Short mmCIF file of C-alpha atoms in Angstrom, two decimals:
data_model
loop_
_atom_site.label_atom_id
_atom_site.label_comp_id
_atom_site.label_asym_id
_atom_site.label_seq_id
_atom_site.Cartn_x
_atom_site.Cartn_y
_atom_site.Cartn_z
CA MET A 1 -16.74 -13.66 -2.97
CA THR A 2 -17.83 -13.90 0.80
CA SER A 3 -20.41 -11.17 1.82
CA PRO A 4 -18.95 -7.73 3.02
CA ARG A 5 -19.34 -7.53 6.79
CA ARG A 6 -19.23 -4.04 8.18
CA GLU A 7 -17.54 -3.20 11.66
CA GLY A 8 -18.08 -0.29 13.63
CA THR A 9 -19.78 2.94 12.74
CA GLY A 10 -17.05 4.35 10.37
CA SER A 11 -15.90 8.21 10.46
CA SER A 12 -17.60 8.81 13.84
CA ARG A 13 -15.75 6.37 15.64
CA THR A 14 -12.74 7.41 13.60
CA ARG A 15 -13.27 11.10 14.89
CA ARG A 16 -13.42 9.70 18.55
CA TRP A 17 -10.42 8.05 18.81
CA LEU A 18 -8.58 10.97 17.51
CA LYS A 19 -10.09 13.19 19.76
CA ARG A 20 -9.38 11.03 22.61
CA ILE A 21 -5.57 10.55 21.56
CA SER A 22 -5.24 14.39 21.32
CA LEU A 23 -7.10 14.77 24.68
CA THR A 24 -4.95 12.12 26.31
CA LEU A 25 -1.87 13.97 25.07
CA ALA A 26 -3.15 17.27 26.29
CA VAL A 27 -4.32 15.81 29.74
CA LEU A 28 -0.61 14.00 30.01
CA VAL A 29 1.20 17.36 29.66
CA LEU A 30 -1.17 19.28 31.77
CA ALA A 31 -1.15 16.84 34.68
CA THR A 32 2.37 15.75 34.86
CA GLY A 33 3.92 18.95 33.93
CA THR A 34 7.43 18.39 32.96
CA ALA A 35 7.46 14.48 32.43
CA GLY A 36 4.50 14.74 30.12
CA TYR A 37 6.31 17.12 28.13
CA LEU A 38 9.32 15.10 27.84
CA TYR A 39 7.16 12.08 26.85
CA LEU A 40 6.01 14.24 23.70
CA ARG A 41 9.44 15.16 23.20
CA HIS A 42 10.48 11.65 23.37
CA LEU A 43 7.67 10.74 20.85
CA ASP A 44 8.93 13.38 18.34
CA HIS A 45 12.57 12.26 18.82
CA ASN A 46 11.34 8.64 17.84
CA ILE A 47 10.02 9.95 14.43
CA ARG A 48 12.81 9.94 11.40
CA HIS A 49 12.21 12.60 9.14
CA ALA A 50 13.83 13.61 5.54
CA PRO A 51 13.05 16.09 2.84
CA LEU A 52 9.87 15.46 0.70
CA ARG A 53 11.56 15.73 -2.77
CA ALA A 54 15.43 14.60 -3.87
CA ALA A 55 14.96 15.56 -7.72
CA VAL A 56 17.66 18.20 -8.66
CA ALA A 57 15.95 19.47 -11.75
CA LEU A 58 12.51 17.89 -11.88
CA PRO A 59 9.71 20.59 -10.33
CA PRO A 60 6.73 18.84 -8.69
CA PRO A 61 3.39 18.86 -10.83
CA PRO A 62 0.95 21.45 -10.06
CA PRO A 63 -1.60 21.03 -7.59
CA GLY A 64 -4.89 19.20 -8.54
CA PRO A 65 -8.19 21.10 -9.17
CA THR A 66 -10.30 22.79 -6.32
CA ASP A 67 -13.56 21.89 -5.59
CA GLN A 68 -16.40 24.41 -4.72
CA ALA A 69 -14.91 25.41 -1.17
CA GLY A 70 -11.43 26.26 -2.69
CA ARG A 71 -9.97 22.95 -1.33
CA THR A 72 -7.49 20.60 -3.19
CA ALA A 73 -6.92 17.05 -3.05
CA MET A 74 -3.99 15.60 -0.92
CA ASN A 75 -1.46 12.95 -2.06
CA ILE A 76 0.37 10.93 0.57
CA LEU A 77 2.83 8.30 -0.64
CA VAL A 78 3.16 5.17 1.61
CA ILE A 79 6.63 3.24 0.74
CA GLY A 80 7.60 0.40 2.20
CA THR A 81 11.48 -1.08 2.47
CA ASP A 82 13.05 -4.22 2.22
CA SER A 83 15.61 -3.33 4.56
CA ARG A 84 16.71 -5.78 7.31
CA ALA A 85 18.07 -2.92 9.63
CA ASP A 86 17.46 -4.16 13.32
CA LEU A 87 16.27 -7.48 12.35
CA GLY A 88 19.59 -9.52 13.36
CA GLY A 89 20.15 -10.78 9.85
CA ALA A 90 16.80 -12.26 9.48
CA TYR A 91 14.89 -12.47 6.53
CA GLY A 92 17.32 -13.61 4.04
CA ASP A 93 20.02 -10.60 2.79
CA VAL A 94 21.85 -10.22 6.15
CA ASP A 95 23.80 -7.27 4.31
CA ASN A 96 21.10 -5.08 3.40
CA THR A 97 20.90 -2.87 6.49
CA GLY A 98 20.67 0.33 4.57
CA PRO A 99 17.70 2.24 3.04
CA GLY A 100 16.97 -0.97 0.88
CA ASN A 101 14.64 -0.92 -1.99
CA ASN A 102 11.25 0.79 -1.93
CA ASP A 103 9.47 -2.65 -2.33
CA VAL A 104 6.17 -1.00 -1.70
CA ASN A 105 4.77 2.09 -3.49
CA LEU A 106 1.40 2.98 -2.55
CA LEU A 107 -0.28 6.44 -3.49
CA LEU A 108 -3.27 7.42 -1.47
CA HIS A 109 -5.14 10.31 -3.08
CA ILE A 110 -7.53 11.94 -0.63
CA ALA A 111 -10.08 13.81 -2.17
CA PRO A 112 -10.66 17.36 -1.49
CA ASP A 113 -13.29 17.20 1.21
CA ARG A 114 -11.57 14.40 3.24
CA ASN A 115 -14.08 11.96 2.80
CA SER A 116 -12.84 9.38 0.30
CA ALA A 117 -9.56 8.21 -0.87
CA VAL A 118 -7.92 6.06 -3.79
CA ALA A 119 -5.02 3.66 -3.12
CA VAL A 120 -3.03 3.31 -6.12
CA ASN A 121 -0.45 0.57 -6.11
CA LEU A 122 2.77 0.95 -8.01
CA PRO A 123 4.58 -2.59 -8.04
CA ARG A 124 8.05 -2.38 -7.32
CA ASP A 125 9.31 -4.13 -10.54
CA THR A 126 7.57 -1.52 -12.80
CA LEU A 127 10.33 -0.37 -15.40
CA VAL A 128 10.19 3.38 -15.33
CA ASP A 129 12.70 6.54 -16.09
CA LEU A 130 14.26 7.57 -12.74
CA PRO A 131 14.86 11.20 -12.53
CA GLU A 132 18.29 12.93 -11.57
CA CYS A 133 18.24 12.72 -7.57
CA LYS A 134 20.61 14.16 -4.81
CA ASP A 135 20.87 12.23 -1.65
CA PRO A 136 20.39 15.11 1.13
CA LYS A 137 22.58 12.80 3.88
CA THR A 138 25.58 12.44 1.79
CA GLY A 139 25.12 15.13 -1.03
CA GLU A 140 25.84 12.26 -3.59
CA ASP A 141 24.15 12.74 -7.12
CA PHE A 142 22.57 10.17 -9.15
CA PRO A 143 22.06 11.02 -12.83
CA ALA A 144 18.80 10.12 -14.42
CA ALA A 145 18.34 6.62 -15.48
CA GLU A 146 15.86 5.26 -17.97
CA HIS A 147 13.88 2.00 -17.78
CA ARG A 148 15.06 0.93 -14.45
CA PRO A 149 12.80 -0.89 -11.70
CA LEU A 150 10.81 1.59 -9.41
CA ASN A 151 12.23 -0.09 -6.67
CA GLU A 152 16.00 1.50 -7.24
CA ALA A 153 14.44 4.99 -6.52
CA LEU A 154 15.06 4.49 -2.73
CA GLY A 155 18.69 3.80 -3.06
CA ARG A 156 19.47 6.91 -5.46
CA GLY A 157 18.62 9.81 -2.78
CA GLY A 158 16.24 8.27 -0.16
CA PRO A 159 12.47 8.90 0.13
CA GLY A 160 12.63 11.85 -1.55
CA CYS A 161 13.62 10.28 -4.67
CA VAL A 162 10.97 7.89 -4.76
CA THR A 163 8.34 10.89 -4.61
CA SER A 164 10.14 12.72 -7.14
CA THR A 165 9.97 9.61 -9.53
CA VAL A 166 6.24 8.76 -8.59
CA GLU A 167 5.36 12.26 -9.38
CA SER A 168 7.13 11.95 -12.79
CA ILE A 169 4.83 8.76 -13.58
CA THR A 170 1.47 10.05 -12.40
CA GLN A 171 1.49 13.53 -12.36
CA LEU A 172 0.17 14.01 -9.02
CA LYS A 173 1.69 16.62 -6.60
CA ILE A 174 2.55 14.56 -3.51
CA ASP A 175 2.20 16.36 -0.36
CA HIS A 176 3.45 13.66 2.21
CA TYR A 177 5.26 10.28 2.49
CA ALA A 178 5.68 7.94 5.08
CA LEU A 179 7.81 5.03 4.87
CA VAL A 180 8.15 1.90 6.96
CA ASP A 181 10.68 -0.93 6.97
CA PHE A 182 10.32 -4.76 7.67
CA GLN A 183 10.69 -3.97 11.61
CA GLY A 184 7.94 -1.51 11.56
CA VAL A 185 5.61 -3.94 9.80
CA LYS A 186 6.23 -6.45 12.76
CA ASP A 187 6.04 -3.87 15.48
CA LEU A 188 2.73 -2.37 14.04
CA THR A 189 0.82 -5.69 13.31
CA ASN A 190 1.71 -7.08 17.31
CA ALA A 191 0.86 -3.17 18.78
CA VAL A 192 -2.61 -3.73 17.68
CA GLY A 193 -3.00 -7.09 18.64
CA GLY A 194 -2.46 -8.96 15.37
CA VAL A 195 -4.27 -8.27 11.65
CA PRO A 196 -7.27 -10.31 10.61
CA VAL A 197 -7.30 -11.64 7.49
CA ASP A 198 -9.26 -14.59 5.73
CA LEU A 199 -7.83 -17.02 3.01
CA CYS A 200 -9.70 -18.66 0.29
CA THR A 201 -6.90 -21.47 0.02
CA PRO A 202 -4.05 -22.41 2.25
CA ILE A 203 -0.86 -20.21 1.61
CA HIS A 204 2.78 -22.04 1.71
CA ASP A 205 5.93 -19.97 0.64
CA ARG A 206 9.12 -21.15 1.63
CA GLU A 207 10.86 -17.90 0.51
CA SER A 208 8.76 -15.61 3.06
CA HIS A 209 8.46 -18.60 5.35
CA LEU A 210 4.56 -18.16 5.21
CA ASP A 211 2.48 -20.99 6.14
CA LEU A 212 -1.12 -20.72 6.85
CA PRO A 213 -4.38 -23.00 6.43
CA ALA A 214 -7.26 -21.74 4.57
CA GLY A 215 -10.03 -19.73 6.63
CA PRO A 216 -9.80 -16.88 8.83
CA GLN A 217 -6.54 -15.96 10.57
CA LEU A 218 -5.10 -13.61 12.95
CA LEU A 219 -1.61 -12.55 12.01
CA ASN A 220 0.87 -11.86 14.41
CA GLY A 221 4.25 -9.62 13.51
CA ASP A 222 6.18 -12.26 11.65
CA GLU A 223 2.94 -13.54 9.90
CA GLY A 224 1.95 -10.14 8.89
CA LEU A 225 5.57 -9.37 7.60
CA ALA A 226 5.55 -12.33 5.79
CA PHE A 227 1.96 -12.02 4.56
CA VAL A 228 2.92 -8.68 2.69
CA ARG A 229 6.06 -10.22 1.35
CA THR A 230 4.83 -13.33 0.17
CA ARG A 231 4.61 -13.31 -3.78
CA MET A 232 5.72 -17.22 -4.90
CA ALA A 233 2.39 -18.67 -3.48
CA VAL A 234 0.15 -15.92 -4.48
CA GLN A 235 -1.58 -15.82 -8.24
CA ASP A 236 1.23 -16.04 -10.83
CA GLY A 237 4.18 -16.03 -8.46
CA SER A 238 5.24 -12.30 -9.36
CA SER A 239 4.89 -8.85 -7.42
CA LEU A 240 2.09 -7.69 -9.82
CA GLY A 241 -0.20 -10.64 -7.73
CA ARG A 242 1.15 -9.36 -4.25
CA PHE A 243 -1.01 -6.69 -4.32
CA THR A 244 -3.83 -8.50 -3.37
CA MET A 245 -2.27 -9.43 -0.10
CA GLN A 246 -0.80 -6.26 0.57
CA ARG A 247 -4.39 -4.68 0.12
CA ALA A 248 -6.08 -7.31 2.16
CA TYR A 249 -3.52 -6.48 4.99
CA LEU A 250 -3.65 -2.86 4.65
CA ALA A 251 -7.50 -2.34 4.58
CA ALA A 252 -7.54 -5.14 7.72
CA LEU A 253 -4.86 -3.09 9.73
CA VAL A 254 -6.75 0.28 9.11
CA ARG A 255 -10.15 -1.25 10.34
CA LYS A 256 -8.46 -2.89 13.15
CA VAL A 257 -6.59 0.54 14.19
CA THR A 258 -9.90 2.50 14.04
CA GLY A 259 -12.03 -0.35 15.59
CA ALA A 260 -13.37 -0.28 19.13
CA GLY A 261 -10.70 -1.61 21.79
CA THR A 262 -7.40 -0.70 19.92
CA LEU A 263 -7.52 3.41 20.11
CA LEU A 264 -10.45 4.16 22.05
CA ASP A 265 -8.63 3.16 25.25
CA PRO A 266 -5.69 5.34 26.14
CA THR A 267 -3.96 2.37 27.66
CA THR A 268 -3.91 0.63 24.72
CA ALA A 269 -3.57 3.83 22.30
CA PHE A 270 -0.02 4.62 23.95
CA PRO A 271 1.65 1.50 23.03
CA VAL A 272 0.42 2.04 19.30
CA VAL A 273 1.24 5.69 19.18
CA GLU A 274 4.86 4.68 20.41
CA THR A 275 5.44 1.88 18.17
CA ALA A 276 4.09 4.13 15.07
CA THR A 277 6.51 6.88 15.92
CA ARG A 278 9.51 4.37 16.15
CA SER A 279 8.34 2.53 12.87
CA ILE A 280 8.03 5.34 10.35
CA THR A 281 10.10 8.17 8.55
CA VAL A 282 7.95 11.04 7.10
CA ASP A 283 8.82 14.21 5.32
CA ASP A 284 9.87 16.93 7.23
CA ALA A 285 6.48 18.95 7.15
CA ILE A 286 5.06 16.14 9.46
CA ALA A 287 7.95 15.39 11.57
CA GLY A 288 6.45 15.64 14.79
CA THR A 289 3.75 13.95 17.20
CA THR A 290 1.22 16.88 17.11
CA LYS A 291 1.70 17.42 13.14
CA LEU A 292 0.72 13.68 12.58
CA VAL A 293 -2.34 13.81 14.80
CA GLY A 294 -3.59 16.90 13.29
CA LEU A 295 -2.87 15.27 9.83
CA ALA A 296 -5.01 12.28 11.07
CA ASN A 297 -7.48 14.29 12.21
CA GLN A 298 -7.81 15.90 8.54
CA LEU A 299 -8.24 12.23 7.50
CA SER A 300 -10.54 11.08 10.33
CA GLY A 301 -13.59 11.65 8.19
CA ILE A 302 -12.71 8.83 5.89
CA LYS A 303 -14.51 5.49 6.37
CA PRO A 304 -13.12 2.01 5.12
CA ASP A 305 -15.66 1.87 2.61
CA ALA A 306 -14.63 5.04 0.84
CA VAL A 307 -11.34 3.67 -0.01
CA GLN A 308 -10.87 2.41 -3.50
CA PHE A 309 -7.89 0.22 -4.03
CA VAL A 310 -6.67 -0.13 -7.53
CA GLN A 311 -3.22 -1.05 -9.52
CA PRO A 312 -2.85 0.18 -13.01
CA GLU A 313 -3.10 -2.34 -15.96
CA MET A 314 0.60 -3.81 -16.23
CA HIS A 315 2.15 -6.39 -18.47
CA TYR A 316 5.46 -8.36 -18.25
CA THR A 317 8.52 -7.22 -20.35
CA ALA A 318 9.71 -11.06 -21.26
CA ASP A 319 10.89 -9.69 -24.62
CA ASP A 320 12.97 -6.82 -23.03
CA PRO A 321 16.44 -6.31 -25.18
CA ASP A 322 18.04 -6.31 -21.63
CA PRO A 323 18.07 -10.17 -20.49
CA ALA A 324 18.30 -8.69 -16.89
CA LEU A 325 14.91 -7.07 -17.23
CA ARG A 326 12.66 -9.99 -18.75
CA GLU A 327 11.16 -10.61 -15.42
CA LYS A 328 10.03 -7.15 -14.91
CA ALA A 329 6.81 -5.29 -15.53
CA ALA A 330 5.50 -2.15 -17.33
CA PHE A 331 2.46 -0.23 -17.24
CA THR A 332 0.16 -0.88 -20.20
CA GLN A 333 -0.70 2.30 -22.06
CA PRO A 334 -3.00 4.42 -22.66
CA ALA A 335 -4.80 2.32 -19.70
CA ALA A 336 -2.70 3.25 -16.90
CA ASP A 337 -2.44 7.14 -17.89
CA GLN A 338 -6.06 7.18 -18.07
CA LEU A 339 -6.21 5.85 -14.63
CA PHE A 340 -3.86 8.50 -13.51
CA GLN A 341 -5.59 11.08 -15.50
CA LEU A 342 -9.06 10.13 -13.62
CA ILE A 343 -7.50 10.42 -10.29
CA ARG A 344 -5.84 13.73 -11.12
CA GLU A 345 -9.43 15.22 -12.21
CA GLY A 346 -11.21 13.44 -9.36
CA ARG A 347 -13.50 11.57 -11.91
CA PRO A 348 -15.05 8.35 -10.82
CA LEU A 349 -12.77 5.34 -11.42
CA THR A 350 -15.44 2.43 -12.31
CA GLN A 351 -17.57 1.07 -14.81
CA ALA A 352 -20.26 -1.09 -14.75
CA PRO A 353 -19.10 -4.55 -13.58
CA ALA A 354 -19.13 -7.37 -16.37
CA PRO A 355 -21.86 -9.82 -16.37
CA THR A 356 -21.59 -12.93 -13.79
CA ALA A 357 -21.80 -16.47 -15.04
CA SER A 358 -25.12 -17.48 -16.52
CA ALA A 359 -27.41 -19.52 -14.41
CA THR A 360 -26.26 -22.62 -16.62
CA GLY A 361 -22.99 -22.37 -15.31
CA SER A 362 -21.11 -21.09 -18.28
CA PRO A 363 -17.95 -18.92 -17.25
CA THR A 364 -17.46 -15.52 -18.28
CA ASP A 365 -14.41 -13.68 -17.29
CA SER A 366 -14.33 -11.37 -14.36
CA PRO A 367 -11.91 -8.34 -13.53
CA THR A 368 -8.54 -8.85 -11.92
CA ASP A 369 -6.85 -7.03 -9.34
CA SER A 370 -3.83 -7.25 -11.42
CA PRO A 371 -4.84 -8.27 -14.95
CA ALA A 372 -3.61 -11.05 -16.49
CA ALA A 373 -0.02 -9.84 -17.86
CA SER A 374 1.12 -11.42 -21.05
CA GLY A 375 4.68 -13.22 -21.25
CA SER A 376 4.76 -14.17 -17.68
CA PRO A 377 8.11 -15.58 -16.92
CA SER A 378 7.05 -17.38 -13.56
CA ALA A 379 3.58 -18.90 -14.18
CA THR A 380 1.61 -21.01 -16.39
CA ALA A 381 -2.43 -21.86 -15.61
CA ALA A 382 -5.14 -23.93 -17.03
CA ALA A 383 -6.31 -22.54 -20.16
CA SER A 384 -9.70 -23.42 -19.46
CA ALA A 385 -9.48 -21.13 -15.94
CA VAL A 386 -11.60 -18.04 -15.75
CA GLN A 387 -10.21 -15.24 -13.33
CA ALA A 388 -11.48 -14.91 -9.61
CA ASP A 389 -12.29 -11.71 -7.79
CA ASP A 390 -8.75 -11.45 -6.36
CA GLY A 391 -6.99 -12.04 -9.84
CA SER A 392 -6.09 -15.71 -9.79
CA PRO A 393 -7.10 -18.56 -11.60
CA SER A 394 -10.49 -20.31 -10.20
CA PRO A 395 -12.35 -23.24 -11.56
CA SER A 396 -15.64 -21.46 -11.68
CA ALA A 397 -17.02 -18.03 -11.77
CA SER A 398 -19.64 -17.71 -8.94
CA ALA A 399 -18.21 -14.70 -7.21
CA SER A 400 -19.73 -11.57 -8.43
CA PRO A 401 -17.01 -9.28 -10.12
CA ALA A 402 -16.03 -5.89 -8.78
CA PRO A 403 -16.22 -2.85 -10.44
CA THR A 404 -13.46 -2.29 -13.03
CA GLY A 405 -11.55 0.87 -14.11
CA PRO A 406 -9.20 1.78 -17.32
CA GLY A 407 -7.87 -1.47 -18.68
CA GLY A 408 -10.23 -3.59 -16.78
CA VAL A 409 -8.52 -3.50 -13.67
CA THR A 410 -10.10 -4.26 -10.61
CA VAL A 411 -11.24 -1.52 -7.96
CA ARG A 412 -12.03 -2.65 -4.49
CA ASN A 413 -12.93 -0.60 -1.19
CA GLY A 414 -11.23 -0.89 1.95
CA ASP A 415 -14.62 -2.45 3.58
CA ASP A 416 -14.23 -5.45 1.26
CA HIS A 417 -13.66 -8.81 3.41
CA SER A 418 -13.07 -10.80 0.52
CA CYS A 419 -11.12 -14.07 0.97
CA VAL A 420 -7.17 -13.97 -0.61
CA GLN A 421 -6.59 -16.59 -3.19
CA GLY A 422 -3.36 -18.42 -2.79
CA TRP A 423 -1.16 -20.08 -5.56
CA THR A 424 -3.26 -21.95 -8.44
CA GLY A 425 -0.62 -22.06 -11.11
CA THR A 426 2.69 -23.76 -11.56
CA LEU A 427 6.23 -22.00 -10.95
CA ASP A 428 8.45 -22.36 -14.00
CA GLN A 429 11.58 -23.37 -11.73
#
């Protein structure tokens, strides 16, 4: 693992760019009068919104515990959809122009003091129980369904059904959501001038059309989209390993957005704000430019190194009675529920790291971002290989292991600049 390199000064810089955005918006309205007001209305019109929940008979969980100041944690669900709307038939499924599937489900748990957060990845192929939902647009009812992939929730009532499903899984009350589609990922990546990542090995994926050499990269819009979509060329070729790519991309995007030169200068801030408002669907409570800026201001004290990324322990379902579900995954219990409980209670997720390799080079297993899942339908690796920090097989254990949580899952922070490991196994194709 490469040594972490810190960029900028953290929360103080983040607060400055939020203040400048707010000040710039205010000055715009005062200086240009009607034109400025109309521009703010234009930004508001960009933002699509829908109800927070869609479950018919499933109440939300209770709020979490309060701190000494009487504050509770905030939970925000980030949903990525595979809808190809507005992409002109690109990226494979030309007919997928509706809401699509919720292929990314990232739950942000923000501490009551708003100075730290945990980002929990819930893989799209996880088999879960889906609640009964009602589509707020069409009024169509979708009966409850047991043992179905998580990414079916979006098509059963929109993002509100995803919210209700994730609440039932984690027992965390969700306060807000933000949904981004393929076009949004491309546009946001381009708007910030590209997203920097570092690759340990080359990545070549025919499915996502990602072809990158090893080393530092500055991803453009198309590459950024391919980067978060790729899975066949990463780790074991499944959706579980893809979290490594998404974590690296999201952490780098946050560092880029809050870094000098992106939003400190209003001339570059407005294109980003314009793109962001066009790219997302949010819940009704934050559907407005000033509301989104207000929410961002609440989160401005969170530094990248105070954000922990984690994925619950998972296992493959190769022995599922339904042949169609034998390439899916499920939460490994009780480790997954223990992780959710720690988050609900605001307790530390990590334990002491496992020992590293000895001076003589004898390897020991180190934690993984997505633990080795038994019964993998798509990958085999050398039995003698140890696990690298990013969760993929590696010929040595020279890197120091990251802290681990329940079940041995790796917990990384948002200031981790470790390189991303590509495919090292063999696809059974």
